[in-house]
Amino acid sequence: MKIIRTKNYQELSKKASELIVALLQKKPQATLGLATGSSPLGLYQNLINHYNNKDISFKNVVTYNLDEYCGLPRLHPQSYYSFMYQNLFSHIDIKDENVFLPNGEASDLEAECKNYNALLDKANIDIQILGIGSNGHIGFNEPGTPFSQETFIVELTSKTREDNKRFFSSLDEVPTKAITMGINNIMQAKMIILIASGKGKAEAIRKLINGPVSVDFPASILQKHPHTIVIIDEEASILL
Ligand code: F6R
């Protein structure tokens, strides 16, 4: 695991975007695994800027998102589908048909997991972007999830729902389930970039880097991935 320490969130976002820009310049038809949440927002803004400067194009890029809430309409402002269009896809030249997210509205959610998993099996993701939950989740793989897990429906923990409440008007509105790539899917990516900023992530980063590899802290499996880069700011690294 390679650790890149940066001064602040701005520098962290710049470092992460430089890695993606380098990939897209070398391989314009690259496949990216994408995350939602606060952590990648600066990265996505930088990618939009690079696109506007004509440094990169997304016209041959294919993306797969980590996860999606169940039961929220796709166009609900807090769906991950909406998040990705608002914060990245609407601002670049990616083709809609090259954008993949699990369908959390599917009438048969189990079948949807199988479909998404089959897509991921063929995806060959070049770079997977990850954030990290304070309890060590990656995607929505909560503590206790087996490392062999593939795409599945997850019951969100109260901690994760609490963490995500800030995007909804009340805790009751936060969905209770999501479809997520499993840990095994995430580990198939050729390269993983995990980004974390702020002191709220410091304990998670300590466990990610120095803790034992254990299903109790799902992100710890990244220690076993051959090509993971962890990009953190000063506050997230205070416990290292
Ligand atoms: C998002 C995802 C989550 C987040 C994690 C951190 O698609 O799968 O694992 O990456 O909850 O969220 P933020 O970045 O909001 O702290």
PDB file of C-alpha atoms and ligand atoms in Angstrom:
ATOM      1  CA  MET A   1       0.000   0.000   0.000  1.00  0.00           C
ATOM      2  CA  LYS A   2       1.430   3.348  -0.996  1.00  0.00           C
ATOM      3  CA  ILE A   3       0.545   6.304   1.238  1.00  0.00           C
ATOM      4  CA  ILE A   4       0.506   9.849  -0.135  1.00  0.00           C
ATOM      5  CA  ARG A   5       0.189  12.525   2.555  1.00  0.00           C
ATOM      6  CA  THR A   6      -1.043  15.934   1.495  1.00  0.00           C
ATOM      7  CA  LYS A   7      -1.496  19.233   3.327  1.00  0.00           C
ATOM      8  CA  ASN A   8      -5.199  19.595   2.836  1.00  0.00           C
ATOM      9  CA  TYR A   9      -8.259  18.452   0.917  1.00  0.00           C
ATOM     10  CA  GLN A  10      -7.414  20.623  -2.072  1.00  0.00           C
ATOM     11  CA  GLU A  11      -3.996  19.038  -2.490  1.00  0.00           C
ATOM     12  CA  LEU A  12      -5.450  15.571  -1.906  1.00  0.00           C
ATOM     13  CA  SER A  13      -8.008  16.133  -4.673  1.00  0.00           C
ATOM     14  CA  LYS A  14      -5.262  17.385  -6.991  1.00  0.00           C
ATOM     15  CA  LYS A  15      -3.076  14.307  -6.387  1.00  0.00           C
ATOM     16  CA  ALA A  16      -5.988  11.940  -6.977  1.00  0.00           C
ATOM     17  CA  SER A  17      -7.029  13.723 -10.172  1.00  0.00           C
ATOM     18  CA  GLU A  18      -3.467  13.681 -11.516  1.00  0.00           C
ATOM     19  CA  LEU A  19      -3.481   9.882 -11.324  1.00  0.00           C
ATOM     20  CA  ILE A  20      -6.776   9.655 -13.220  1.00  0.00           C
ATOM     21  CA  VAL A  21      -5.673  12.230 -15.819  1.00  0.00           C
ATOM     22  CA  ALA A  22      -2.449  10.264 -16.415  1.00  0.00           C
ATOM     23  CA  LEU A  23      -4.494   7.080 -16.914  1.00  0.00           C
ATOM     24  CA  LEU A  24      -6.957   8.707 -19.341  1.00  0.00           C
ATOM     25  CA  GLN A  25      -4.155  10.300 -21.351  1.00  0.00           C
ATOM     26  CA  LYS A  26      -2.464   6.936 -21.695  1.00  0.00           C
ATOM     27  CA  LYS A  27      -5.653   4.914 -22.102  1.00  0.00           C
ATOM     28  CA  PRO A  28      -8.609   7.006 -23.353  1.00  0.00           C
ATOM     29  CA  GLN A  29     -10.896   3.933 -23.228  1.00  0.00           C
ATOM     30  CA  ALA A  30     -10.142   3.279 -19.537  1.00  0.00           C
ATOM     31  CA  THR A  31     -12.652   1.820 -17.113  1.00  0.00           C
ATOM     32  CA  LEU A  32     -13.147   3.596 -13.805  1.00  0.00           C
ATOM     33  CA  GLY A  33     -14.811   2.448 -10.609  1.00  0.00           C
ATOM     34  CA  LEU A  34     -16.428   5.425  -8.912  1.00  0.00           C
ATOM     35  CA  ALA A  35     -17.617   6.349  -5.440  1.00  0.00           C
ATOM     36  CA  THR A  36     -20.096   8.896  -4.142  1.00  0.00           C
ATOM     37  CA  GLY A  37     -19.900  10.784  -0.820  1.00  0.00           C
ATOM     38  CA  SER A  38     -17.961  13.882   0.195  1.00  0.00           C
ATOM     39  CA  SER A  39     -14.444  12.515  -0.308  1.00  0.00           C
ATOM     40  CA  PRO A  40     -14.299  12.434  -4.139  1.00  0.00           C
ATOM     41  CA  LEU A  41     -16.087  15.768  -4.731  1.00  0.00           C
ATOM     42  CA  GLY A  42     -12.837  17.741  -5.164  1.00  0.00           C
ATOM     43  CA  LEU A  43     -11.426  15.012  -7.407  1.00  0.00           C
ATOM     44  CA  TYR A  44     -14.529  15.135  -9.625  1.00  0.00           C
ATOM     45  CA  GLN A  45     -14.359  18.940  -9.840  1.00  0.00           C
ATOM     46  CA  ASN A  46     -10.714  18.699 -10.919  1.00  0.00           C
ATOM     47  CA  LEU A  47     -11.607  16.132 -13.576  1.00  0.00           C
ATOM     48  CA  ILE A  48     -14.292  18.505 -14.887  1.00  0.00           C
ATOM     49  CA  ASN A  49     -11.684  21.287 -15.021  1.00  0.00           C
ATOM     50  CA  HIS A  50      -9.240  19.057 -16.901  1.00  0.00           C
ATOM     51  CA  TYR A  51     -12.023  18.107 -19.308  1.00  0.00           C
ATOM     52  CA  ASN A  52     -12.847  21.805 -19.861  1.00  0.00           C
ATOM     53  CA  ASN A  53      -9.146  22.486 -20.507  1.00  0.00           C
ATOM     54  CA  LYS A  54      -9.244  19.664 -23.088  1.00  0.00           C
ATOM     55  CA  ASP A  55      -6.562  17.709 -21.213  1.00  0.00           C
ATOM     56  CA  ILE A  56      -8.818  14.627 -21.186  1.00  0.00           C
ATOM     57  CA  SER A  57     -11.988  13.276 -22.749  1.00  0.00           C
ATOM     58  CA  PHE A  58     -14.448  10.757 -21.332  1.00  0.00           C
ATOM     59  CA  LYS A  59     -16.038   9.841 -24.647  1.00  0.00           C
ATOM     60  CA  ASN A  60     -14.596   6.324 -24.544  1.00  0.00           C
ATOM     61  CA  VAL A  61     -14.488   5.943 -20.752  1.00  0.00           C
ATOM     62  CA  VAL A  62     -16.706   3.388 -19.020  1.00  0.00           C
ATOM     63  CA  THR A  63     -17.645   3.758 -15.345  1.00  0.00           C
ATOM     64  CA  TYR A  64     -19.085   1.475 -12.694  1.00  0.00           C
ATOM     65  CA  ASN A  65     -20.282   2.892  -9.400  1.00  0.00           C
ATOM     66  CA  LEU A  66     -19.765   1.111  -6.140  1.00  0.00           C
ATOM     67  CA  ASP A  67     -23.284   1.271  -4.831  1.00  0.00           C
ATOM     68  CA  GLU A  68     -26.805   2.652  -4.879  1.00  0.00           C
ATOM     69  CA  TYR A  69     -29.539   2.998  -2.288  1.00  0.00           C
ATOM     70  CA  CYS A  70     -32.532   0.679  -2.592  1.00  0.00           C
ATOM     71  CA  GLY A  71     -35.988   2.157  -2.815  1.00  0.00           C
ATOM     72  CA  LEU A  72     -35.037   5.681  -3.877  1.00  0.00           C
ATOM     73  CA  PRO A  73     -36.214   6.636  -7.361  1.00  0.00           C
ATOM     74  CA  ARG A  74     -33.229   7.054  -9.698  1.00  0.00           C
ATOM     75  CA  LEU A  75     -33.951  10.761 -10.054  1.00  0.00           C
ATOM     76  CA  HIS A  76     -34.350  11.370  -6.300  1.00  0.00           C
ATOM     77  CA  PRO A  77     -31.848  14.141  -5.431  1.00  0.00           C
ATOM     78  CA  GLN A  78     -30.043  11.840  -2.973  1.00  0.00           C
ATOM     79  CA  SER A  79     -29.793   8.786  -5.228  1.00  0.00           C
ATOM     80  CA  TYR A  80     -26.228   7.971  -6.174  1.00  0.00           C
ATOM     81  CA  TYR A  81     -27.322   8.137  -9.815  1.00  0.00           C
ATOM     82  CA  SER A  82     -28.316  11.809  -9.277  1.00  0.00           C
ATOM     83  CA  PHE A  83     -25.130  12.458  -7.305  1.00  0.00           C
ATOM     84  CA  MET A  84     -22.957  11.226 -10.164  1.00  0.00           C
ATOM     85  CA  TYR A  85     -24.782  13.283 -12.806  1.00  0.00           C
ATOM     86  CA  GLN A  86     -24.792  16.421 -10.613  1.00  0.00           C
ATOM     87  CA  ASN A  87     -21.148  16.177  -9.638  1.00  0.00           C
ATOM     88  CA  LEU A  88     -19.499  14.664 -12.706  1.00  0.00           C
ATOM     89  CA  PHE A  89     -21.374  13.095 -15.596  1.00  0.00           C
ATOM     90  CA  SER A  90     -23.473  16.146 -16.618  1.00  0.00           C
ATOM     91  CA  HIS A  91     -20.300  18.202 -16.956  1.00  0.00           C
ATOM     92  CA  ILE A  92     -18.234  15.872 -19.163  1.00  0.00           C
ATOM     93  CA  ASP A  93     -18.615  14.047 -22.493  1.00  0.00           C
ATOM     94  CA  ILE A  94     -19.235  10.581 -21.061  1.00  0.00           C
ATOM     95  CA  LYS A  95     -21.888   8.562 -22.911  1.00  0.00           C
ATOM     96  CA  ASP A  96     -24.936   7.552 -20.851  1.00  0.00           C
ATOM     97  CA  GLU A  97     -24.598   4.006 -22.144  1.00  0.00           C
ATOM     98  CA  ASN A  98     -21.092   3.802 -20.663  1.00  0.00           C
ATOM     99  CA  VAL A  99     -22.295   4.679 -17.147  1.00  0.00           C
ATOM    100  CA  PHE A 100     -23.223   1.809 -14.846  1.00  0.00           C
ATOM    101  CA  LEU A 101     -24.748   1.922 -11.361  1.00  0.00           C
ATOM    102  CA  PRO A 102     -26.742  -0.777  -9.596  1.00  0.00           C
ATOM    103  CA  ASN A 103     -30.482  -0.214 -10.073  1.00  0.00           C
ATOM    104  CA  GLY A 104     -31.861   0.222  -6.557  1.00  0.00           C
ATOM    105  CA  GLU A 105     -35.403   0.436  -7.925  1.00  0.00           C
ATOM    106  CA  ALA A 106     -35.341  -2.985  -9.601  1.00  0.00           C
ATOM    107  CA  SER A 107     -38.429  -5.060  -8.790  1.00  0.00           C
ATOM    108  CA  ASP A 108     -36.189  -8.102  -8.269  1.00  0.00           C
ATOM    109  CA  LEU A 109     -33.198  -6.812  -6.309  1.00  0.00           C
ATOM    110  CA  GLU A 110     -31.524 -10.236  -6.113  1.00  0.00           C
ATOM    111  CA  ALA A 111     -31.607 -10.518  -9.907  1.00  0.00           C
ATOM    112  CA  GLU A 112     -30.225  -6.978 -10.141  1.00  0.00           C
ATOM    113  CA  CYS A 113     -27.273  -7.996  -7.939  1.00  0.00           C
ATOM    114  CA  LYS A 114     -26.568 -10.930 -10.272  1.00  0.00           C
ATOM    115  CA  ASN A 115     -26.772  -8.673 -13.350  1.00  0.00           C
ATOM    116  CA  TYR A 116     -24.462  -6.076 -11.866  1.00  0.00           C
ATOM    117  CA  ASN A 117     -22.041  -8.720 -10.704  1.00  0.00           C
ATOM    118  CA  ALA A 118     -21.927 -10.244 -14.195  1.00  0.00           C
ATOM    119  CA  LEU A 119     -21.099  -6.797 -15.611  1.00  0.00           C
ATOM    120  CA  LEU A 120     -18.348  -6.337 -13.034  1.00  0.00           C
ATOM    121  CA  ASP A 121     -16.877  -9.741 -13.852  1.00  0.00           C
ATOM    122  CA  LYS A 122     -16.193  -8.460 -17.377  1.00  0.00           C
ATOM    123  CA  ALA A 123     -15.404  -4.864 -16.443  1.00  0.00           C
ATOM    124  CA  ASN A 124     -11.612  -4.893 -15.914  1.00  0.00           C
ATOM    125  CA  ILE A 125     -11.605  -1.727 -13.823  1.00  0.00           C
ATOM    126  CA  ASP A 126      -8.335   0.177 -14.249  1.00  0.00           C
ATOM    127  CA  ILE A 127      -8.740   2.460 -11.231  1.00  0.00           C
ATOM    128  CA  GLN A 128     -11.291   2.108  -8.449  1.00  0.00           C
ATOM    129  CA  ILE A 129     -11.894   5.237  -6.373  1.00  0.00           C
ATOM    130  CA  LEU A 130     -12.852   4.593  -2.756  1.00  0.00           C
ATOM    131  CA  GLY A 131     -13.778   6.616   0.281  1.00  0.00           C
ATOM    132  CA  ILE A 132     -13.793   4.998   3.706  1.00  0.00           C
ATOM    133  CA  GLY A 133     -16.512   4.916   6.344  1.00  0.00           C
ATOM    134  CA  SER A 134     -15.631   5.691   9.956  1.00  0.00           C
ATOM    135  CA  ASN A 135     -16.347   2.005  10.711  1.00  0.00           C
ATOM    136  CA  GLY A 136     -14.033   0.866   7.905  1.00  0.00           C
ATOM    137  CA  HIS A 137     -16.676   0.212   5.293  1.00  0.00           C
ATOM    138  CA  ILE A 138     -15.727   0.398   1.622  1.00  0.00           C
ATOM    139  CA  GLY A 139     -18.640   0.614  -0.756  1.00  0.00           C
ATOM    140  CA  PHE A 140     -21.347  -0.455   1.668  1.00  0.00           C
ATOM    141  CA  ASN A 141     -19.424  -3.485   2.888  1.00  0.00           C
ATOM    142  CA  GLU A 142     -20.019  -3.079   6.589  1.00  0.00           C
ATOM    143  CA  PRO A 143     -17.952  -4.745   9.354  1.00  0.00           C
ATOM    144  CA  GLY A 144     -18.403  -8.509   9.317  1.00  0.00           C
ATOM    145  CA  THR A 145     -18.809  -8.760   5.527  1.00  0.00           C
ATOM    146  CA  PRO A 146     -16.750 -11.693   4.202  1.00  0.00           C
ATOM    147  CA  PHE A 147     -13.827 -10.731   1.979  1.00  0.00           C
ATOM    148  CA  SER A 148     -15.174 -13.154  -0.662  1.00  0.00           C
ATOM    149  CA  GLN A 149     -18.420 -11.172  -0.909  1.00  0.00           C
ATOM    150  CA  GLU A 150     -19.720 -10.252  -4.381  1.00  0.00           C
ATOM    151  CA  THR A 151     -22.461  -7.731  -5.293  1.00  0.00           C
ATOM    152  CA  PHE A 152     -25.251  -7.944  -2.731  1.00  0.00           C
ATOM    153  CA  ILE A 153     -28.083  -6.212  -0.916  1.00  0.00           C
ATOM    154  CA  VAL A 154     -26.892  -4.762   2.342  1.00  0.00           C
ATOM    155  CA  GLU A 155     -28.829  -3.693   5.411  1.00  0.00           C
ATOM    156  CA  LEU A 156     -27.192  -0.383   6.353  1.00  0.00           C
ATOM    157  CA  THR A 157     -25.937  -0.112   9.929  1.00  0.00           C
ATOM    158  CA  SER A 158     -27.311   2.612  12.180  1.00  0.00           C
ATOM    159  CA  LYS A 159     -23.810   4.187  12.198  1.00  0.00           C
ATOM    160  CA  THR A 160     -23.734   4.477   8.406  1.00  0.00           C
ATOM    161  CA  ARG A 161     -27.317   5.784   8.270  1.00  0.00           C
ATOM    162  CA  GLU A 162     -26.390   8.297  10.967  1.00  0.00           C
ATOM    163  CA  ASP A 163     -23.279   9.363   8.976  1.00  0.00           C
ATOM    164  CA  ASN A 164     -25.393   9.857   5.818  1.00  0.00           C
ATOM    165  CA  LYS A 165     -28.287  11.598   7.556  1.00  0.00           C
ATOM    166  CA  ARG A 166     -26.756  14.979   6.714  1.00  0.00           C
ATOM    167  CA  PHE A 167     -27.909  14.553   3.108  1.00  0.00           C
ATOM    168  CA  PHE A 168     -31.558  13.933   4.063  1.00  0.00           C
ATOM    169  CA  SER A 169     -34.045  15.984   6.069  1.00  0.00           C
ATOM    170  CA  SER A 170     -34.290  13.322   8.778  1.00  0.00           C
ATOM    171  CA  LEU A 171     -32.860   9.942   9.763  1.00  0.00           C
ATOM    172  CA  ASP A 172     -36.179   8.298   8.822  1.00  0.00           C
ATOM    173  CA  GLU A 173     -35.638   9.303   5.212  1.00  0.00           C
ATOM    174  CA  VAL A 174     -32.245   7.586   4.932  1.00  0.00           C
ATOM    175  CA  PRO A 175     -32.806   4.289   3.101  1.00  0.00           C
ATOM    176  CA  THR A 176     -32.246   1.130   5.124  1.00  0.00           C
ATOM    177  CA  LYS A 177     -30.790  -0.940   2.283  1.00  0.00           C
ATOM    178  CA  ALA A 178     -28.383  -0.546  -0.604  1.00  0.00           C
ATOM    179  CA  ILE A 179     -26.908  -2.634  -3.417  1.00  0.00           C
ATOM    180  CA  THR A 180     -23.146  -2.613  -3.271  1.00  0.00           C
ATOM    181  CA  MET A 181     -20.197  -4.143  -5.042  1.00  0.00           C
ATOM    182  CA  GLY A 182     -18.781  -6.767  -2.698  1.00  0.00           C
ATOM    183  CA  ILE A 183     -15.247  -6.684  -1.369  1.00  0.00           C
ATOM    184  CA  ASN A 184     -14.204  -9.336  -3.870  1.00  0.00           C
ATOM    185  CA  ASN A 185     -15.405  -7.142  -6.755  1.00  0.00           C
ATOM    186  CA  ILE A 186     -13.500  -4.149  -5.378  1.00  0.00           C
ATOM    187  CA  MET A 187     -10.314  -6.206  -5.025  1.00  0.00           C
ATOM    188  CA  GLN A 188     -10.426  -7.112  -8.761  1.00  0.00           C
ATOM    189  CA  ALA A 189      -9.558  -3.522  -9.760  1.00  0.00           C
ATOM    190  CA  LYS A 190      -6.049  -3.157 -11.194  1.00  0.00           C
ATOM    191  CA  MET A 191      -5.431  -0.099  -9.027  1.00  0.00           C
ATOM    192  CA  ILE A 192      -7.322   1.289  -6.033  1.00  0.00           C
ATOM    193  CA  ILE A 193      -7.147   4.898  -4.895  1.00  0.00           C
ATOM    194  CA  LEU A 194      -8.633   5.494  -1.437  1.00  0.00           C
ATOM    195  CA  ILE A 195      -9.043   9.085  -0.370  1.00  0.00           C
ATOM    196  CA  ALA A 196      -9.799  10.372   3.132  1.00  0.00           C
ATOM    197  CA  SER A 197      -9.678  13.801   4.683  1.00  0.00           C
ATOM    198  CA  GLY A 198     -10.378  15.346   8.051  1.00  0.00           C
ATOM    199  CA  LYS A 199      -9.796  14.215  11.621  1.00  0.00           C
ATOM    200  CA  GLY A 200     -13.054  12.261  11.612  1.00  0.00           C
ATOM    201  CA  LYS A 201     -11.253   9.753   9.362  1.00  0.00           C
ATOM    202  CA  ALA A 202      -8.001   9.602  11.389  1.00  0.00           C
ATOM    203  CA  GLU A 203      -8.919   6.504  13.411  1.00  0.00           C
ATOM    204  CA  ALA A 204     -10.162   4.704  10.286  1.00  0.00           C
ATOM    205  CA  ILE A 205      -6.918   5.545   8.486  1.00  0.00           C
ATOM    206  CA  ARG A 206      -4.866   4.248  11.424  1.00  0.00           C
ATOM    207  CA  LYS A 207      -6.710   0.932  11.321  1.00  0.00           C
ATOM    208  CA  LEU A 208      -6.551   0.771   7.525  1.00  0.00           C
ATOM    209  CA  ILE A 209      -2.781   1.148   7.508  1.00  0.00           C
ATOM    210  CA  ASN A 210      -1.622  -0.301  10.830  1.00  0.00           C
ATOM    211  CA  GLY A 211      -4.456  -2.517  11.984  1.00  0.00           C
ATOM    212  CA  PRO A 212      -4.785  -6.256  11.476  1.00  0.00           C
ATOM    213  CA  VAL A 213      -6.480  -7.508   8.306  1.00  0.00           C
ATOM    214  CA  SER A 214      -9.878  -8.434   9.653  1.00  0.00           C
ATOM    215  CA  VAL A 215     -13.493  -8.563   8.491  1.00  0.00           C
ATOM    216  CA  ASP A 216     -14.224  -6.395  11.540  1.00  0.00           C
ATOM    217  CA  PHE A 217     -12.617  -3.544   9.593  1.00  0.00           C
ATOM    218  CA  PRO A 218     -13.409  -4.240   5.916  1.00  0.00           C
ATOM    219  CA  ALA A 219     -10.983  -1.693   4.407  1.00  0.00           C
ATOM    220  CA  SER A 220      -8.063  -3.551   6.027  1.00  0.00           C
ATOM    221  CA  ILE A 221      -8.197  -6.074   3.145  1.00  0.00           C
ATOM    222  CA  LEU A 222      -6.684  -3.355   0.950  1.00  0.00           C
ATOM    223  CA  GLN A 223      -3.351  -4.138   2.643  1.00  0.00           C
ATOM    224  CA  LYS A 224      -3.424  -7.292   0.492  1.00  0.00           C
ATOM    225  CA  HIS A 225      -4.177  -5.542  -2.787  1.00  0.00           C
ATOM    226  CA  PRO A 226      -1.085  -5.315  -5.020  1.00  0.00           C
ATOM    227  CA  HIS A 227      -1.654  -1.725  -6.098  1.00  0.00           C
ATOM    228  CA  THR A 228      -3.487   0.466  -3.594  1.00  0.00           C
ATOM    229  CA  ILE A 229      -2.704   4.152  -3.117  1.00  0.00           C
ATOM    230  CA  VAL A 230      -4.082   5.863  -0.018  1.00  0.00           C
ATOM    231  CA  ILE A 231      -4.221   9.647  -0.326  1.00  0.00           C
ATOM    232  CA  ILE A 232      -4.820  11.486   2.949  1.00  0.00           C
ATOM    233  CA  ASP A 233      -4.593  15.005   4.251  1.00  0.00           C
ATOM    234  CA  GLU A 234      -2.799  16.122   7.413  1.00  0.00           C
ATOM    235  CA  GLU A 235      -5.858  15.784   9.656  1.00  0.00           C
ATOM    236  CA  ALA A 236      -6.627  12.252   8.495  1.00  0.00           C
ATOM    237  CA  SER A 237      -3.024  11.228   9.223  1.00  0.00           C
ATOM    238  CA  ILE A 238      -2.735  12.518  12.807  1.00  0.00           C
ATOM    239  CA  LEU A 239      -2.867   9.003  14.314  1.00  0.00           C
ATOM    240  CA  LEU A 240      -0.219   7.470  12.078  1.00  0.00           C
TER     241      LEU A 240
HETATM  242  C1  F6R B   1     -19.833   5.823  -1.528  1.00  0.00           C
HETATM  243  C2  F6R B   1     -19.422   4.713  -0.680  1.00  0.00           C
HETATM  244  C3  F6R B   1     -19.014   4.896   0.746  1.00  0.00           C
HETATM  245  C4  F6R B   1     -18.254   6.178   1.021  1.00  0.00           C
HETATM  246  C5  F6R B   1     -17.910   6.290   2.506  1.00  0.00           C
HETATM  247  C6  F6R B   1     -17.213   7.600   2.830  1.00  0.00           C
HETATM  248  O1  F6R B   1     -20.172   5.376  -2.835  1.00  0.00           O
HETATM  249  O2  F6R B   1     -19.454   3.625  -1.134  1.00  0.00           O
HETATM  250  O3  F6R B   1     -18.231   3.783   1.123  1.00  0.00           O
HETATM  251  O4  F6R B   1     -17.081   6.203   0.251  1.00  0.00           O
HETATM  252  O5  F6R B   1     -19.083   6.208   3.256  1.00  0.00           O
HETATM  253  O6  F6R B   1     -18.095   8.647   2.604  1.00  0.00           O
HETATM  254  P1  F6R B   1     -17.623  10.169   2.649  1.00  0.00           P
HETATM  255  O7  F6R B   1     -16.688  10.357   1.520  1.00  0.00           O
HETATM  256  O8  F6R B   1     -18.892  10.970   2.460  1.00  0.00           O
HETATM  257  O9  F6R B   1     -16.991  10.387   3.982  1.00  0.00           O
END
